[in-house]
Short mmCIF file of C-alpha atoms and ligand atoms in Angstrom, two decimals:
data_model
loop_
_atom_site.label_atom_id
_atom_site.label_comp_id
_atom_site.label_asym_id
_atom_site.label_seq_id
_atom_site.Cartn_x
_atom_site.Cartn_y
_atom_site.Cartn_z
CA UNK A 1 36.14 132.90 160.25
CA UNK A 2 36.54 136.64 159.55
CA UNK A 3 37.82 137.37 156.07
CA UNK A 4 40.46 140.08 155.83
CA UNK A 5 40.98 141.38 152.29
CA UNK A 6 43.95 143.31 150.93
CA UNK A 7 43.43 145.01 147.54
CA UNK A 8 45.98 146.29 145.09
CA UNK A 9 46.12 150.05 145.64
CA UNK A 10 44.46 151.79 142.71
CA UNK A 11 46.00 155.26 143.17
CA UNK A 12 48.65 155.90 140.55
CA UNK A 13 51.99 156.17 142.29
CA UNK A 14 50.86 154.41 145.48
CA UNK A 15 53.39 151.60 145.84
CA UNK A 16 52.59 150.63 149.42
CA UNK A 17 50.42 147.68 150.35
CA UNK A 18 48.33 147.30 153.51
CA UNK A 19 49.73 143.91 154.59
CA UNK A 20 53.11 142.31 153.94
CA UNK A 21 53.59 138.51 153.95
CA UNK A 22 54.92 138.47 157.56
CA UNK A 23 51.81 140.17 158.91
CA UNK A 24 49.58 137.91 156.80
CA UNK A 25 51.16 134.95 158.59
CA UNK A 26 50.43 136.61 161.94
CA UNK A 27 46.77 137.12 161.00
CA UNK A 28 46.44 133.50 159.87
CA UNK A 29 47.91 132.35 163.18
CA UNK A 30 45.28 134.42 164.97
CA UNK A 31 42.54 132.53 163.10
CA UNK A 32 41.66 135.01 160.31
CA UNK A 33 41.29 134.09 156.66
CA UNK A 34 43.35 136.46 154.49
CA UNK A 35 42.57 137.23 150.85
CA UNK A 36 45.11 139.19 148.82
CA UNK A 37 44.47 140.59 145.35
CA UNK A 38 46.93 139.27 142.80
CA UNK A 39 49.76 141.78 142.38
CA UNK A 40 48.81 143.76 145.52
CA UNK A 41 52.37 143.65 146.87
CA UNK A 42 54.30 144.11 143.64
CA UNK A 43 54.90 147.85 144.14
CA UNK A 44 56.55 147.01 147.46
CA UNK A 45 58.41 144.00 146.00
CA UNK A 46 56.30 141.26 147.63
CA UNK A 47 54.97 138.79 145.09
CA UNK A 48 51.90 136.58 145.17
CA UNK A 49 53.92 133.45 145.99
CA UNK A 50 55.21 135.05 149.22
CA UNK A 51 51.66 135.87 150.30
CA UNK A 52 50.55 132.32 149.42
CA UNK A 53 53.43 130.87 151.41
CA UNK A 54 52.29 132.98 154.36
CA UNK A 55 48.82 131.40 154.10
CA UNK A 56 46.86 133.95 152.04
CA UNK A 57 44.46 133.11 149.25
CA UNK A 58 45.20 135.03 146.06
CA UNK A 59 42.15 136.56 144.34
CA UNK A 60 42.42 137.72 140.74
CA UNK A 61 39.72 140.35 140.33
CA UNK A 62 39.54 143.59 142.32
CA UNK A 63 35.75 143.51 142.50
CA UNK A 64 35.67 139.90 143.67
CA UNK A 65 38.17 140.71 146.41
CA UNK A 66 36.28 143.76 147.70
CA UNK A 67 32.96 141.85 147.66
CA UNK A 68 34.41 139.04 149.77
CA UNK A 69 35.77 141.24 152.55
CA UNK A 70 34.52 141.27 156.13
CA UNK A 71 37.38 143.64 156.91
CA UNK A 72 39.14 145.42 154.06
CA UNK A 73 42.58 146.81 154.87
CA UNK A 74 43.88 149.56 152.62
CA UNK A 75 46.51 152.30 152.46
CA UNK A 76 44.95 155.17 150.46
CA UNK A 77 41.26 156.14 150.60
CA UNK A 78 39.08 154.14 148.20
CA UNK A 79 39.19 155.41 144.64
CA UNK A 80 37.69 154.53 141.28
CA UNK A 81 38.37 151.56 139.05
CA UNK A 82 36.78 150.41 135.84
CA UNK A 83 34.51 153.48 136.05
CA UNK A 84 33.13 152.36 139.42
CA UNK A 85 33.66 153.51 143.02
CA UNK A 86 35.66 150.78 144.75
CA UNK A 87 33.81 151.26 148.02
CA UNK A 88 30.51 150.36 146.32
CA UNK A 89 31.88 146.83 145.93
CA UNK A 90 31.97 146.33 149.71
CA UNK A 91 28.97 144.55 151.14
CA UNK A 92 26.88 146.57 153.62
CA UNK A 93 28.07 145.80 157.15
CA UNK A 94 31.67 145.25 156.02
CA UNK A 95 34.44 147.18 157.77
CA UNK A 96 36.98 149.35 155.98
CA UNK A 97 40.22 150.30 157.75
CA UNK A 98 42.37 152.77 155.81
CA UNK A 99 43.75 156.28 155.63
CA UNK A 100 40.57 158.17 154.70
CA UNK A 101 41.64 161.81 154.98
CA UNK A 102 38.19 162.36 156.52
CA UNK A 103 38.44 166.05 157.44
CA UNK A 104 39.49 166.98 153.91
CA UNK A 105 37.13 164.50 152.25
CA UNK A 106 33.99 164.32 154.39
CA UNK A 107 31.84 163.55 151.34
CA UNK A 108 33.46 160.17 151.01
CA UNK A 109 32.82 159.50 154.69
CA UNK A 110 29.17 160.38 154.12
CA UNK A 111 29.04 157.99 151.16
CA UNK A 112 30.52 155.21 153.32
CA UNK A 113 27.85 155.85 155.95
CA UNK A 114 25.11 155.81 153.31
CA UNK A 115 26.43 152.46 152.04
CA UNK A 116 26.37 151.15 155.65
CA UNK A 117 30.09 150.50 155.59
CA UNK A 118 31.65 150.66 159.05
CA UNK A 119 34.95 152.47 158.73
CA UNK A 120 38.02 153.32 160.76
CA UNK A 121 40.31 156.14 159.72
CA UNK A 122 44.01 155.59 160.40
CA UNK A 123 44.53 159.37 160.66
CA UNK A 124 42.29 159.43 163.73
CA UNK A 125 44.30 157.01 165.91
CA UNK A 126 44.85 158.95 169.15
CA UNK A 127 48.44 160.10 169.73
CA UNK A 128 48.64 158.37 173.11
CA UNK A 129 51.19 155.89 174.46
CA UNK A 130 48.50 153.17 174.52
CA UNK A 131 47.83 153.60 170.79
CA UNK A 132 51.46 154.18 169.80
CA UNK A 133 51.89 150.85 167.98
CA UNK A 134 48.77 151.59 165.85
CA UNK A 135 49.89 155.13 165.03
CA UNK A 136 50.22 155.08 161.26
CA UNK A 137 50.59 158.86 160.94
CA UNK A 138 53.77 158.55 162.98
CA UNK A 139 55.10 155.43 161.27
CA UNK A 140 54.71 157.06 157.85
CA UNK A 141 55.81 160.58 158.89
CA UNK A 142 59.00 159.12 160.29
CA UNK A 143 59.83 157.68 156.86
CA UNK A 144 58.83 160.91 155.09
CA UNK A 145 61.12 162.90 157.39
CA UNK A 146 64.06 160.63 156.63
CA UNK A 147 63.47 160.82 152.89
CA UNK A 148 63.05 164.62 152.95
CA UNK A 149 66.61 165.01 154.24
CA UNK A 150 67.93 162.62 151.58
CA UNK A 151 66.07 164.51 148.83
CA UNK A 152 67.52 167.78 150.09
CA UNK A 153 71.05 166.35 150.18
CA UNK A 154 70.70 164.89 146.68
CA UNK A 155 69.37 168.16 145.23
CA UNK A 156 71.74 170.56 146.98
CA UNK A 157 74.56 171.88 144.85
CA UNK A 158 77.04 171.39 147.67
CA UNK A 159 78.05 168.82 150.29
CA UNK A 160 76.23 168.15 153.57
CA UNK A 161 79.24 167.12 155.71
CA UNK A 162 82.30 169.12 156.54
CA UNK A 163 85.27 167.73 154.64
CA UNK A 164 88.88 168.40 155.41
CA UNK A 165 90.93 167.34 152.44
CA UNK A 166 94.32 168.07 150.93
CA UNK A 167 92.47 170.32 148.52
CA UNK A 168 91.02 172.43 151.32
CA UNK A 169 88.29 172.38 153.95
CA UNK A 170 84.65 172.42 152.97
CA UNK A 171 82.28 173.72 155.66
CA UNK A 172 79.13 171.71 156.49
CA UNK A 173 75.78 172.60 154.96
CA UNK A 174 73.34 174.55 157.12
CA UNK A 175 69.91 172.97 157.41
CA UNK A 176 66.83 174.56 158.96
CA UNK A 177 63.87 172.35 159.88
CA UNK A 178 60.56 174.13 160.51
CA UNK A 179 58.03 171.99 162.39
CA UNK A 180 59.60 169.44 164.72
CA UNK A 181 56.88 166.79 165.01
CA UNK A 182 57.56 163.20 163.99
CA UNK A 183 58.71 164.01 160.42
CA UNK A 184 60.71 167.06 161.47
CA UNK A 185 62.61 165.23 164.21
CA UNK A 186 63.54 162.43 161.80
CA UNK A 187 64.59 164.99 159.16
CA UNK A 188 66.85 166.60 161.78
CA UNK A 189 68.35 163.26 162.82
CA UNK A 190 68.98 162.26 159.20
CA UNK A 191 70.51 165.60 158.22
CA UNK A 192 72.77 165.36 161.29
CA UNK A 193 73.85 161.83 160.33
CA UNK A 194 74.78 163.21 156.91
CA UNK A 195 76.98 165.79 158.64
CA UNK A 196 74.96 168.99 158.28
CA UNK A 197 74.66 171.63 161.00
CA UNK A 198 70.97 171.78 161.88
CA UNK A 199 68.69 174.25 163.59
CA UNK A 200 64.96 173.91 164.05
CA UNK A 201 61.84 175.77 165.05
CA UNK A 202 58.41 174.62 166.17
CA UNK A 203 55.47 176.63 167.37
CA UNK A 204 55.11 174.25 170.34
CA UNK A 205 57.90 175.19 172.77
CA UNK A 206 57.57 171.76 174.41
CA UNK A 207 59.59 170.18 171.57
CA UNK A 208 62.74 172.15 172.39
CA UNK A 209 64.32 169.28 174.34
CA UNK A 210 63.45 166.70 171.65
CA UNK A 211 65.07 168.95 169.03
CA UNK A 212 68.19 169.24 171.13
CA UNK A 213 68.29 165.51 171.82
CA UNK A 214 68.56 164.76 168.08
CA UNK A 215 71.41 167.23 167.71
CA UNK A 216 69.87 170.48 166.47
CA UNK A 217 69.80 173.98 167.91
CA UNK A 218 66.28 175.17 168.80
CA UNK A 219 65.33 178.66 167.61
CA UNK A 220 63.46 180.37 170.44
CA UNK A 221 60.68 182.76 169.50
CA UNK A 222 58.68 184.08 172.45
CA UNK A 223 55.02 183.39 171.68
CA UNK A 224 52.33 184.69 173.98
CA UNK A 225 49.33 182.68 172.78
CA UNK A 226 48.61 179.04 173.60
CA UNK A 227 49.99 176.96 170.71
CA UNK A 228 49.05 173.36 171.56
CA UNK A 229 45.74 171.52 171.90
CA UNK A 230 45.04 169.19 174.82
CA UNK A 231 45.97 166.28 172.49
CA UNK A 232 49.42 167.80 171.88
CA UNK A 233 48.71 168.99 168.32
CA UNK A 234 49.65 172.49 167.20
CA UNK A 235 46.89 175.11 167.08
CA UNK A 236 46.54 177.57 164.25
CA UNK A 237 48.30 180.71 165.46
CA UNK A 238 46.98 184.24 164.89
CA UNK A 239 48.18 186.55 162.11
CA UNK A 240 50.35 188.62 164.47
CA UNK A 241 52.12 185.58 165.89
CA UNK A 242 52.64 184.12 162.43
CA UNK A 243 54.12 187.44 161.29
CA UNK A 244 56.45 187.51 164.31
CA UNK A 245 57.59 183.94 163.51
CA UNK A 246 58.25 184.93 159.88
CA UNK A 247 60.28 187.96 160.97
CA UNK A 248 62.59 185.91 163.20
CA UNK A 249 62.89 183.05 160.72
CA UNK A 250 63.79 185.38 157.82
CA UNK A 251 67.40 185.72 158.99
CA UNK A 252 67.73 181.97 159.61
CA UNK A 253 66.24 181.06 156.23
CA UNK A 254 68.54 183.51 154.46
CA UNK A 255 71.67 181.81 155.74
CA UNK A 256 70.41 178.22 155.31
CA UNK A 257 71.46 175.99 152.42
CA UNK A 258 68.45 173.75 153.02
CA UNK A 259 65.06 174.43 154.56
CA UNK A 260 62.83 171.45 155.33
CA UNK A 261 59.30 172.46 156.30
CA UNK A 262 56.85 170.07 157.97
CA UNK A 263 54.46 172.44 159.77
CA UNK A 264 50.86 171.28 159.82
CA UNK A 265 47.72 172.03 161.77
CA UNK A 266 45.22 169.17 161.84
CA UNK A 267 42.22 169.74 159.59
CA UNK A 268 43.46 173.14 158.33
CA UNK A 269 45.54 174.52 155.50
CA UNK A 270 49.23 174.31 156.42
CA UNK A 271 50.60 177.62 157.78
CA UNK A 272 52.41 179.78 155.24
CA UNK A 273 55.84 180.36 156.75
CA UNK A 274 58.33 180.85 153.91
CA UNK A 275 57.26 183.76 151.71
CA UNK A 276 58.36 184.48 148.15
CA UNK A 277 60.59 187.30 149.47
CA UNK A 278 62.33 184.88 151.82
CA UNK A 279 62.98 182.47 148.94
CA UNK A 280 64.49 185.35 146.93
CA UNK A 281 66.89 186.08 149.78
CA UNK A 282 68.26 182.51 149.85
CA UNK A 283 71.53 181.71 148.08
CA UNK A 284 71.40 180.41 144.55
CA UNK A 285 71.63 176.59 144.71
CA UNK A 286 69.70 176.36 148.01
CA UNK A 287 66.93 173.80 148.43
CA UNK A 288 63.55 173.80 150.16
CA UNK A 289 61.70 170.53 150.76
CA UNK A 290 58.10 171.26 151.71
CA UNK A 291 56.49 168.25 153.36
CA UNK A 292 53.26 170.20 153.80
CA UNK A 293 52.86 170.46 149.99
CA UNK A 294 49.70 168.32 150.07
CA UNK A 295 48.08 170.61 152.69
CA UNK A 296 48.68 173.86 150.77
CA UNK A 297 52.41 174.15 151.50
CA UNK A 298 54.53 176.02 154.06
CA UNK A 299 56.30 177.88 151.27
CA UNK A 300 54.57 180.33 148.93
CA UNK A 301 56.48 178.95 145.91
CA UNK A 302 55.60 175.28 146.49
CA UNK A 303 53.66 173.41 143.83
CA UNK A 304 52.27 170.14 145.14
CA UNK A 305 53.90 167.12 143.53
CA UNK A 306 56.42 169.21 141.58
CA UNK A 307 59.95 170.59 141.75
CA UNK A 308 59.97 174.34 141.19
CA UNK A 309 63.07 176.39 140.36
CA UNK A 310 62.68 179.94 141.62
CA UNK A 311 65.42 182.52 141.57
CA UNK A 312 68.11 179.82 141.79
CA UNK A 313 66.36 177.94 144.63
CA UNK A 314 64.90 174.45 144.16
CA UNK A 315 61.57 173.97 145.93
CA UNK A 316 60.50 170.33 146.18
CA UNK A 317 56.84 169.65 147.04
CA UNK A 318 56.53 165.88 147.47
CA UNK A 319 53.07 164.39 147.95
CA UNK A 320 53.74 160.86 149.10
CA UNK A 321 57.28 160.23 150.31
CA UNK A 322 56.43 157.03 152.26
CA UNK A 323 55.47 155.46 148.92
CA UNK A 324 59.03 156.05 147.66
CA UNK A 325 60.27 153.61 150.32
CA UNK A 326 57.42 151.11 149.95
CA UNK A 327 59.09 148.08 151.53
CA UNK A 328 59.61 149.57 154.96
CA UNK A 329 56.62 151.89 154.92
CA UNK A 330 54.36 148.91 154.11
CA UNK A 331 55.99 146.80 156.83
CA UNK A 332 55.38 149.36 159.57
CA UNK A 333 51.90 150.23 158.29
CA UNK A 334 51.00 146.52 158.26
CA UNK A 335 52.19 146.29 161.87
CA UNK A 336 49.99 149.28 162.78
CA UNK A 337 46.99 147.51 161.19
CA UNK A 338 47.76 144.19 162.87
CA UNK A 339 47.83 145.85 166.30
CA UNK A 340 44.61 147.75 165.60
CA UNK A 341 42.67 144.74 164.27
CA UNK A 342 43.85 142.55 167.15
CA UNK A 343 42.65 145.27 169.50
CA UNK A 344 39.25 145.62 167.82
CA UNK A 345 38.29 141.99 167.27
CA UNK A 346 36.81 140.12 170.21
CA UNK A 347 35.19 136.65 169.94
CA UNK A 348 35.34 136.57 166.15
CA UNK A 349 33.78 140.00 165.47
CA UNK A 350 34.70 143.66 165.71
CA UNK A 351 33.68 144.99 169.11
CA UNK A 352 32.35 148.49 168.42
CA UNK A 353 32.82 149.52 172.02
CA UNK A 354 32.47 153.28 171.86
CA UNK A 355 33.36 153.56 175.55
CA UNK A 356 36.91 152.77 174.45
CA UNK A 357 38.89 155.90 173.51
CA UNK A 358 40.68 154.29 170.55
CA UNK A 359 37.44 152.94 169.01
CA UNK A 360 35.62 156.20 169.72
CA UNK A 361 38.33 158.32 168.07
CA UNK A 362 39.04 156.09 165.08
CA UNK A 363 35.65 154.74 163.98
CA UNK A 364 34.22 157.35 161.60
CA UNK A 365 31.13 155.54 160.27
CA UNK A 366 28.98 152.94 162.00
CA UNK A 367 25.61 151.49 160.97
CA UNK A 368 24.83 154.28 158.56
CA UNK A 369 25.97 157.19 160.75
CA UNK A 370 28.98 159.50 160.68
CA UNK A 371 30.31 159.26 164.22
CA UNK A 372 32.75 162.13 164.40
CA UNK A 373 31.61 165.71 165.09
CA UNK A 374 34.54 167.34 163.31
CA UNK A 375 33.77 165.36 160.14
CA UNK A 376 30.08 166.31 160.43
CA UNK A 377 31.15 169.94 160.76
CA UNK A 378 33.48 169.67 157.75
CA UNK A 379 30.55 168.27 155.75
CA UNK A 380 28.23 171.05 156.93
CA UNK A 381 30.83 173.64 155.89
CA UNK A 382 30.95 172.09 152.42
CA UNK A 383 27.18 172.19 152.07
CA UNK A 384 27.13 175.87 153.13
CA UNK A 385 29.96 176.84 150.74
P1 NAD B 401 51.95 167.46 162.56
O1 NAD B 401 52.32 166.69 161.36
O2 NAD B 401 50.52 167.73 162.86
O3 NAD B 401 52.71 168.89 162.50
C1 NAD B 401 54.12 168.93 162.33
C2 NAD B 401 54.71 169.95 163.27
O4 NAD B 401 54.42 171.27 162.81
C3 NAD B 401 54.19 169.89 164.71
O5 NAD B 401 55.27 169.64 165.58
C4 NAD B 401 53.57 171.25 164.92
O6 NAD B 401 53.73 171.73 166.25
C5 NAD B 401 54.32 172.10 163.93
N1 NAD B 401 53.68 173.37 163.57
C6 NAD B 401 52.38 173.64 163.35
N2 NAD B 401 52.20 174.94 163.04
C7 NAD B 401 53.43 175.51 163.03
C8 NAD B 401 53.91 176.83 162.76
N3 NAD B 401 53.07 177.82 162.45
N4 NAD B 401 55.23 177.06 162.85
C9 NAD B 401 56.08 176.05 163.17
N5 NAD B 401 55.70 174.78 163.43
C10 NAD B 401 54.39 174.51 163.37
O7 NAD B 401 52.64 166.85 163.87
P2 NAD B 401 52.89 165.33 164.23
O8 NAD B 401 54.26 164.96 163.86
O9 NAD B 401 51.76 164.52 163.70
O10 NAD B 401 52.83 165.40 165.81
C11 NAD B 401 51.69 165.98 166.43
C12 NAD B 401 51.73 165.81 167.94
O11 NAD B 401 51.51 164.48 168.32
C13 NAD B 401 53.06 166.15 168.55
O12 NAD B 401 52.80 166.73 169.81
C14 NAD B 401 53.72 164.85 168.79
O13 NAD B 401 54.71 164.88 169.78
C15 NAD B 401 52.54 164.07 169.20
N6 NAD B 401 52.72 162.64 169.04
C16 NAD B 401 52.49 161.83 170.11
C17 NAD B 401 52.64 160.47 169.99
C18 NAD B 401 52.37 159.57 171.14
O14 NAD B 401 52.35 160.01 172.27
N7 NAD B 401 52.15 158.32 170.89
C19 NAD B 401 52.99 159.92 168.77
C20 NAD B 401 53.20 160.77 167.69
C21 NAD B 401 53.04 162.13 167.83
#
C-alpha cells in the first residue's frame, strides 16, 4: 500500500497544509495509507483528531514522517529543520509533490535529482482544460486576488462603494487592476462586489472580454508585438512597448484610489509598470497592492513582504496571501493534489509515462535526472554567473 505523507510546513508564516481531513478520507478510500505529522493542520485549523477520524496515522517526528513517505505532499518547497535539509530525509526513489519554484531555485531541483528523489512541481501543471482541476497556481492565485482587493479596501482612507446618505453622497472608489490573469480577474470581481468602479489592463488583448464579463472597463493600448506564448502566458515585452504601456497607464494611475498589480512573466522578473514618479502623482491616501512583490514587484516602491508609505501612498507588497486564508486555500490545494495523485498512480505505483503531457510537464526530476530543459537552462545560467 503506497504511503502518502503530509508534513507540518516548516516555513515561518506558511499556515497552509497539503491535505485536509476530507481529502485524507478520499485517499484512504482509494486504498492509500496516509501519514500526517502531528500539528500539520493546526495553522489551517484542522487538528490531529480530525485527521485521525478521517483515517490518517499521526506521526510525531518530522524526520520519521519524511523517512516513511512513498509520496510526500507539501505546500512550500522543502526547507531546513533542526539544521538539516528536509529533503535529505526522503528515501531515494520516493516522490515529492509540492510547489518547488523550480525556475527560480534550480539548485534545489538539482539536489533532488542527486538524491534520486522523483519530484513533481505544482507550478508546472499545464494550463489546459484537462489539467484544470490540478491547477494549483490558479486555485491559489484566485484566493490571492480576492484578498488583494480586501487589503486595498481595508487600507484605503476612503470608502469603496458609493453611498447616498442624508449627510451627502460619497462617490465610489476608483480601482485599477494591472494584469488580468487569474488573480487579477478575481481582484476585479471582488472590488466590484465591494462597490468600486474598476478598470483593468493586461498585455494580452485576449483577456478584454473576461475583464468586461467581471464588470470592469478594459484599457486598450495598441501593441504591435506578439504578447502571448502558445501556452497562453504573457511574453516579456520590449522596452519600447513597456514604455508605451507606462505612458498610457500614467493618467489612469493618477486618478485611481487603488492600484492592484498582478503582472507576471513566467520565469522572469515581474515587469516594472508603476514608476516612482507615477506613485508621486497619486493622491495622498491612495493604495497600491503589488501581488508581484515576490517576483521583483510591478511597482518601483514595493518592498517584498512589507508595507511602504511613500509620499502619502501606501504600497503593500504581500508575499503569501493564500496563507492568510489557510482553510480554503488548503482545501482547494488538497483537491488539486488529490486529482493529480489519482491521475498519476496506476496499479499501486506512480506511472511515469512521459508520453503524457501532464506528467511530461510536471515531473521535474526522475531517477537522478532533471527532466525539464528550462530548469536545466536556469541552472546553467547560475553556473555561468
Ligand atoms: P500570471 O500570473 O503569469 O500573470 C498575470 C497576468 O499578468 C497575466 O494575465 C499576464 O498576461 C499579465 N501581464 C504580464 N506582463 C504584463 C505587462 N507588462 N503588463 C500588463 N499585464 C501583464 O498569469 P496567470 O493568472 O497564471 O494566467 C496565465 C495564463 O494561463 C492566462 O492566459 C490564463 O488565462 C491561462 N490559464 C488557463 C487555464 C486553463 O485553461 N485551465 C487556467 C488558468 C490560467
